[in-house]
Structures are given as C-alpha cells and as structure tokens.
Tab-separated table of C-alpha atoms and ligand atoms in Angstrom:
chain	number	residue	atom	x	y	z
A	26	UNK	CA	107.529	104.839	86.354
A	27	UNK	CA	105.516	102.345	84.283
A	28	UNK	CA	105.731	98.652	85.525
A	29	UNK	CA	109.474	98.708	86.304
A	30	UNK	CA	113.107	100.158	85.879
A	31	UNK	CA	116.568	98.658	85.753
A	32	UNK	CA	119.633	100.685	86.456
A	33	UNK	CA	123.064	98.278	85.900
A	34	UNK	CA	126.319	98.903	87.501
A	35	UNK	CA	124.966	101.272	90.283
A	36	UNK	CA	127.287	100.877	93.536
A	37	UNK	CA	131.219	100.502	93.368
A	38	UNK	CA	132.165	96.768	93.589
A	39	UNK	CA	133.696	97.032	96.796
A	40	UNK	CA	130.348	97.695	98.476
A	41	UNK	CA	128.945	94.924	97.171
A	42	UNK	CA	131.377	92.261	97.840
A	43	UNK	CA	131.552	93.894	101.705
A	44	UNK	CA	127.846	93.678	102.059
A	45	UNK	CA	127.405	89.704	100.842
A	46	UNK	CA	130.436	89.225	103.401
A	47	UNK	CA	127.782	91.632	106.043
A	48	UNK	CA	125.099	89.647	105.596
A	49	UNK	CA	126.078	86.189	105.206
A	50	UNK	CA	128.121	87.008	108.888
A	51	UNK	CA	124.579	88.096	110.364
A	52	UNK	CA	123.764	86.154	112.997
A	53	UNK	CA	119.923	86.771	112.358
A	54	UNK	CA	120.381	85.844	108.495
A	55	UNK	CA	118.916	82.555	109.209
A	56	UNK	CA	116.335	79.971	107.201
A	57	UNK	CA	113.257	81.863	106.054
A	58	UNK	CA	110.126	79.272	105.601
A	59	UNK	CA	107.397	81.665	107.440
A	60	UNK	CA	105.895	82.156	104.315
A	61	UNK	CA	104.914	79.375	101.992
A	62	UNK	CA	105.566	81.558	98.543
A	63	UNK	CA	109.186	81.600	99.726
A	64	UNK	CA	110.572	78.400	98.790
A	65	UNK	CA	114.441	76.891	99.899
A	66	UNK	CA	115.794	80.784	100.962
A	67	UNK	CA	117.737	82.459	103.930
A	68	UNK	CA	117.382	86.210	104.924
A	69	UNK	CA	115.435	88.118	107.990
A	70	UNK	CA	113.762	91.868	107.523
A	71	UNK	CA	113.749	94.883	108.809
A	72	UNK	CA	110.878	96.882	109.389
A	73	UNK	CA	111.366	100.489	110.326
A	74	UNK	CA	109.836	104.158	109.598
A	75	UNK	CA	111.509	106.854	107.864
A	76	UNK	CA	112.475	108.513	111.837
A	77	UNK	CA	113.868	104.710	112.462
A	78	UNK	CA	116.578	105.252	109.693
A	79	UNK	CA	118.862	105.971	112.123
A	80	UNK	CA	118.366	103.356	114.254
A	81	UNK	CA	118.993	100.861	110.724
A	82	UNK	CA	122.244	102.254	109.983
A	83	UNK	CA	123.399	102.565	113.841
A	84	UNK	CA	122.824	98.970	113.713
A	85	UNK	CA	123.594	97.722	110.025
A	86	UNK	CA	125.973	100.190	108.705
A	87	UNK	CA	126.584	98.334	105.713
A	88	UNK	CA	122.872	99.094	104.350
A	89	UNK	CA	123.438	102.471	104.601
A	90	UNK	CA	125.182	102.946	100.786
A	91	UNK	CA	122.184	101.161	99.455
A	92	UNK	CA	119.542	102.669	101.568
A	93	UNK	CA	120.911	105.974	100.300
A	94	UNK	CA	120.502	105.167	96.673
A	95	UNK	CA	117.215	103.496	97.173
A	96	UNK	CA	115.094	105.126	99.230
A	97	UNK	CA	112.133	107.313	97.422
A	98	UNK	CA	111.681	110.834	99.862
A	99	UNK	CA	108.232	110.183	99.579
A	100	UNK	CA	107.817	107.002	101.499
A	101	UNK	CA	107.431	106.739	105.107
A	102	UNK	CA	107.602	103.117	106.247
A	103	UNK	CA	110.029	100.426	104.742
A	104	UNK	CA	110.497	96.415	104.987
A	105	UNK	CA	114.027	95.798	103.877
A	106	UNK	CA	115.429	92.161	103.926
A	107	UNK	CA	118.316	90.229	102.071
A	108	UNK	CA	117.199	87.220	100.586
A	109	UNK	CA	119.633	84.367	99.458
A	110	UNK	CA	118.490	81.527	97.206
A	111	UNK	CA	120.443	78.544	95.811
A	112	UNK	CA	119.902	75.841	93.273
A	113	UNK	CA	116.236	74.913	93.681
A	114	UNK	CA	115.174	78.232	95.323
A	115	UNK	CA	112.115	79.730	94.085
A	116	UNK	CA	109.757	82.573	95.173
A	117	UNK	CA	105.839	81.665	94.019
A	118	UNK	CA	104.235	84.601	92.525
A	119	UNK	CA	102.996	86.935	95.726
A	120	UNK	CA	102.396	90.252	95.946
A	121	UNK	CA	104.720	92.082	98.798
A	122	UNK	CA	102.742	93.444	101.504
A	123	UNK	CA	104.580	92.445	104.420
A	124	UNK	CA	103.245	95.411	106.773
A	125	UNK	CA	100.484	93.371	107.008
A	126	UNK	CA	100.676	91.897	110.264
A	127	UNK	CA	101.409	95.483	111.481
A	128	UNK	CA	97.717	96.581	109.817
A	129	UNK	CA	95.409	94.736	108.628
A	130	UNK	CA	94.374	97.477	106.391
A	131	UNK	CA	97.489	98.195	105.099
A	132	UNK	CA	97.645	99.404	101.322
A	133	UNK	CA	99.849	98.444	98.985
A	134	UNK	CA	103.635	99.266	98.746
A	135	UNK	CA	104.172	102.758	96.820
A	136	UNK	CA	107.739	100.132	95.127
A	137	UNK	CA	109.419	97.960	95.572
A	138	UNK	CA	113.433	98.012	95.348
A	139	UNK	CA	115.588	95.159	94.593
A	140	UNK	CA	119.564	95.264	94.521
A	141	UNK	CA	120.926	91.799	93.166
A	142	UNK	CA	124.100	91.577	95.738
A	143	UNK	CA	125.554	88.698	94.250
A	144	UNK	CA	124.492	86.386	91.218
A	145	UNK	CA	126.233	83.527	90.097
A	146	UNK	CA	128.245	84.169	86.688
A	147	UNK	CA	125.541	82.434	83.635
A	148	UNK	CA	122.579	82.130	85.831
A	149	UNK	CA	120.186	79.669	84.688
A	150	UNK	CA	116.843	80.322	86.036
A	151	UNK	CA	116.357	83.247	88.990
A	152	UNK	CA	114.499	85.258	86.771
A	153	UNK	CA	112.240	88.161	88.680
A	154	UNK	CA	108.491	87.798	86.744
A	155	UNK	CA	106.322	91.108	87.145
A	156	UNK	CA	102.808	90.781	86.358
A	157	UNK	CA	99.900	93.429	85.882
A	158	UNK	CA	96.746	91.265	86.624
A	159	UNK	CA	95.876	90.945	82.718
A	160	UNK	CA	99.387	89.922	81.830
A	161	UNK	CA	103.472	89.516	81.959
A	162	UNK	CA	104.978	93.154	81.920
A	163	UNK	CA	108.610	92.450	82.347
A	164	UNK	CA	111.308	89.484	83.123
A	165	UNK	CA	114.677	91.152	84.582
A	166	UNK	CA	117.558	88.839	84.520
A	167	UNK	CA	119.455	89.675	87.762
A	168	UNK	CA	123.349	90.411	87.167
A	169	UNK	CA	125.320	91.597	89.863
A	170	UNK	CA	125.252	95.262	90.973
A	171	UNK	CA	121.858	95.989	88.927
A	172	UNK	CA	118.884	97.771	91.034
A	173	UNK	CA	115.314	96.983	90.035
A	174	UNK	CA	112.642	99.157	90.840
A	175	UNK	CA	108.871	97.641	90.410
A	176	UNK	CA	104.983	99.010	91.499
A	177	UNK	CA	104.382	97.652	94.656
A	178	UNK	CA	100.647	96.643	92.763
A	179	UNK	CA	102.739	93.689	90.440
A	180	UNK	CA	102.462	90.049	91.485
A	181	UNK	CA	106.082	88.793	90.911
A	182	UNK	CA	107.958	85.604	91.011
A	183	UNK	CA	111.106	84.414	91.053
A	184	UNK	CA	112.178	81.207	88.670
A	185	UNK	CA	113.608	78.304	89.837
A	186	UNK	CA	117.530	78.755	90.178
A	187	UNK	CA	119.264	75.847	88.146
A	188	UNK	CA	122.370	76.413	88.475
A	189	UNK	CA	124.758	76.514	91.853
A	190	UNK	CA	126.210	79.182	93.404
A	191	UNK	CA	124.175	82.010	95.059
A	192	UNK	CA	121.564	84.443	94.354
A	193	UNK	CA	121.603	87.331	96.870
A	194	UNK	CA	119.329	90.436	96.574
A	195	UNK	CA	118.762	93.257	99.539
A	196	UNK	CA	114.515	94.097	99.023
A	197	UNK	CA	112.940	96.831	100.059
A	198	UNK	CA	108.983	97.355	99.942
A	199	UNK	CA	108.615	101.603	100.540
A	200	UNK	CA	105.173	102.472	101.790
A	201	UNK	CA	103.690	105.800	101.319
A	202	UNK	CA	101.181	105.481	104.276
A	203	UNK	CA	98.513	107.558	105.978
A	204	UNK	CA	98.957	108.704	109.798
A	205	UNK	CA	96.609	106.445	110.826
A	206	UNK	CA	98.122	103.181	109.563
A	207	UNK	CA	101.738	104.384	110.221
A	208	UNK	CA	101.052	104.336	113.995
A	209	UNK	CA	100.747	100.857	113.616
A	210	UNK	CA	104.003	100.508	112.280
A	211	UNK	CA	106.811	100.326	114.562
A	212	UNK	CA	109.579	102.658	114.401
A	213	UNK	CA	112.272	100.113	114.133
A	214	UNK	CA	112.373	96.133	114.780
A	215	UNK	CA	113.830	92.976	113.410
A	216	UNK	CA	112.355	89.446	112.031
A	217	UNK	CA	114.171	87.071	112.128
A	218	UNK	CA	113.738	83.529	112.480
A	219	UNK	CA	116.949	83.154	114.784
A	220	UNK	CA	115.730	85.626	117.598
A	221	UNK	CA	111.779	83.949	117.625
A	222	UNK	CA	110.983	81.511	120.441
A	223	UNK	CA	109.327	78.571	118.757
A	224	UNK	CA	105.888	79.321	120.300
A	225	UNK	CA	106.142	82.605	118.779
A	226	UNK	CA	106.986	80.912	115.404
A	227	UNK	CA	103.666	78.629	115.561
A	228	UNK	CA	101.601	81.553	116.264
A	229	UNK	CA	102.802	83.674	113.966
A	230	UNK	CA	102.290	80.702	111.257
A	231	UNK	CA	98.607	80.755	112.492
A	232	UNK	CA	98.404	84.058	112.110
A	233	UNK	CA	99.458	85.039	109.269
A	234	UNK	CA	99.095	81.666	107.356
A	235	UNK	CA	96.161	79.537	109.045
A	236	UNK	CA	98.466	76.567	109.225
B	12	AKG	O1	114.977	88.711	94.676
B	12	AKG	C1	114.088	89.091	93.905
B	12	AKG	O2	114.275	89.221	92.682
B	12	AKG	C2	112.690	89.403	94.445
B	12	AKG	C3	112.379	88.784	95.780
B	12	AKG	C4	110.982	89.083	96.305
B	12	AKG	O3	110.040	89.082	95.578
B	12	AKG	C5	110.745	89.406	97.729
B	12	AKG	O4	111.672	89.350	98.569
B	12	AKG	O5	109.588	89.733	98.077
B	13	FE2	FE1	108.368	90.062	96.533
C-alpha cells in the first residue's frame, strides 16, 4: 500500500446503524479531551493484543464484524476507539502512536484503519488530511460505510466539521511489534474517561502531556 486506500460500501447497512446505536449506548463512550490534538470529540479505546481478541469481542460484540474485516494477520497489538465529532470538532494534525504510554520506545503503527460509522448526509468540512513529511498525499472525504486504510508513518488531521449532525468513525492503530515491546503491552484493557478517578486523570495529563 502506498500512502492510503479507500474501500466504499464495505459492511451491510444494518451493521452499521446497530453499531452507532452500540456505541453511543456505551457507558464508557464519554468526553475525550486527554489529548490536546483532539479537539470537541467523545469516544474511549481499547487497547488489546492479538491473544486479547477474545476478550474484545466477549465484551463488545458489536466490533467483532469490523474487527474481522480490518484486522491485518500480521499485526500483534491494536488501539481501537470510536470517535464522534460534531459541528466544530477537529483533530490537529498528530501522528497516532497511542501505545506510547505502554513503551516509551514504541515504533510506529504498521496502519492505521478507519471505518466512518456514520457521517452526516453533505458534510461540510471532516475531511481526513494524510501527510508524508515533504507534503499532502491524500484528502478522503468520509461517507458512510467507507474503510480507510493509511501508514501508520502519515501525520493526519481532521478538518473542522461545519455542518451539524455527527461524524462517527471506529480507529484502529495495528502494531507489528517486537517481543520485547509487546510485553509491555497489556493483553486487554479499556480507557476511558468515565472509569478514571480524577487523580488518575491529572497524572496521566502530566504524563503524557506536561500540563
Ligand atoms: O476519524 C478520522 O478520520 C481519523 C481520526 C484520528 O486521526 C484518530 O482517531 O487518531
Ligand atoms: Fe489519528
């Protein structure tokens, strides 16, 4: 794959409208301002290794259809999270490297999948940006039921959404990682905003964004 790929009309409607109606029920899908690049959205992650899969669909059966599509056999550790933005939602231009706090050495994500659950009908704005570091490589206009596949190496963004309604897309950064730095990754576990204790929350901000 060079830079990206878009498949269109992927997963039978039905799917999709019963995961938006999944997620939005979750009680960990919850306001997301950990990270500063992530402006205005909702949405919690899931971090897990290929022998947690089980564990992710035992306890989210409605990611399974997607995870089944998405997932590349040669990847071994995985950061999946929905992601919900509105009007005035943006994501700055970051790249995703979430294991991070896991290992500090972490490399980068092998891809990066993106399934756009739900997008309002004439989207202004909400436009995914991919960048190489010399310049723009691709702008994907998210319509419903379309899967995006990027190189984990792009800095991306997404646009300012100017129109209402709702822009939801299930993410998934697939690492392809050594033995030593999978250790560090736990087999299964969930972030989410709703199940941290506020002093966890202000020492995770320290952490991971010296503020
Ligand atoms: O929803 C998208 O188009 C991409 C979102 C993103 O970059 C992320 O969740 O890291
Ligand atoms: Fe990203």
């Amino acid at each position: 794959m060079k830079y990206y790929q878009l498949q269109t009309n992927i997963l039978p409607n039905y799917y999709l409208n019963d995961l938006w109606g999944e997620i939005n029920a979750s009680p960990y899908f919850v306001i997301n301002n950990l990270n500063r690049d992530f402006i205005n959205t909702k949405g919690f992650s899931v971090v897990f290794q290929r022998q947690g899969l089980t564990t992710v669909e035992q306890k989210f059966p409605f990611f399974k259809p997607y995870l089944d599509l998405a997932l590349q056999p040669n990847c071994n550790a995985f950061y999946l999270n929905p992601l919900l933005l509105k009007e005035g939602s943006r994501v700055d231009p970051h790249i995703d490297r979430s294991l991070r706090s896991y290992c500090k050495t972490i490399e980068l994500p092998h891809l990066v999948s993106v399934l756009y659950v739900r997008v309002p009908e004439n989207m202004e704005g909400g436009e995914l940006v991919l960048k190489s570091p010399k310049r723009q490589v691709g702008q994907v206009k998210p319509q419903t039921n379309s899967l995006v596949y990027f190189q984990g190496d792009l800095t991306h963004s997404v646009n300012a959404v100017r129109t209402s309604g709702y822009r939801l897309s299930l993410v998934c950064e697939q690492y392809n990682l050594s033995g030593y730095e999978l250790e560090e990754i736990p087999e299964f576990t969930l972030e989410s905003r709703a199940t941290e204790s506020r002093a966890t929350q202000s020492a995770t901000k320290k952490r991971k964004y010296g503020y």
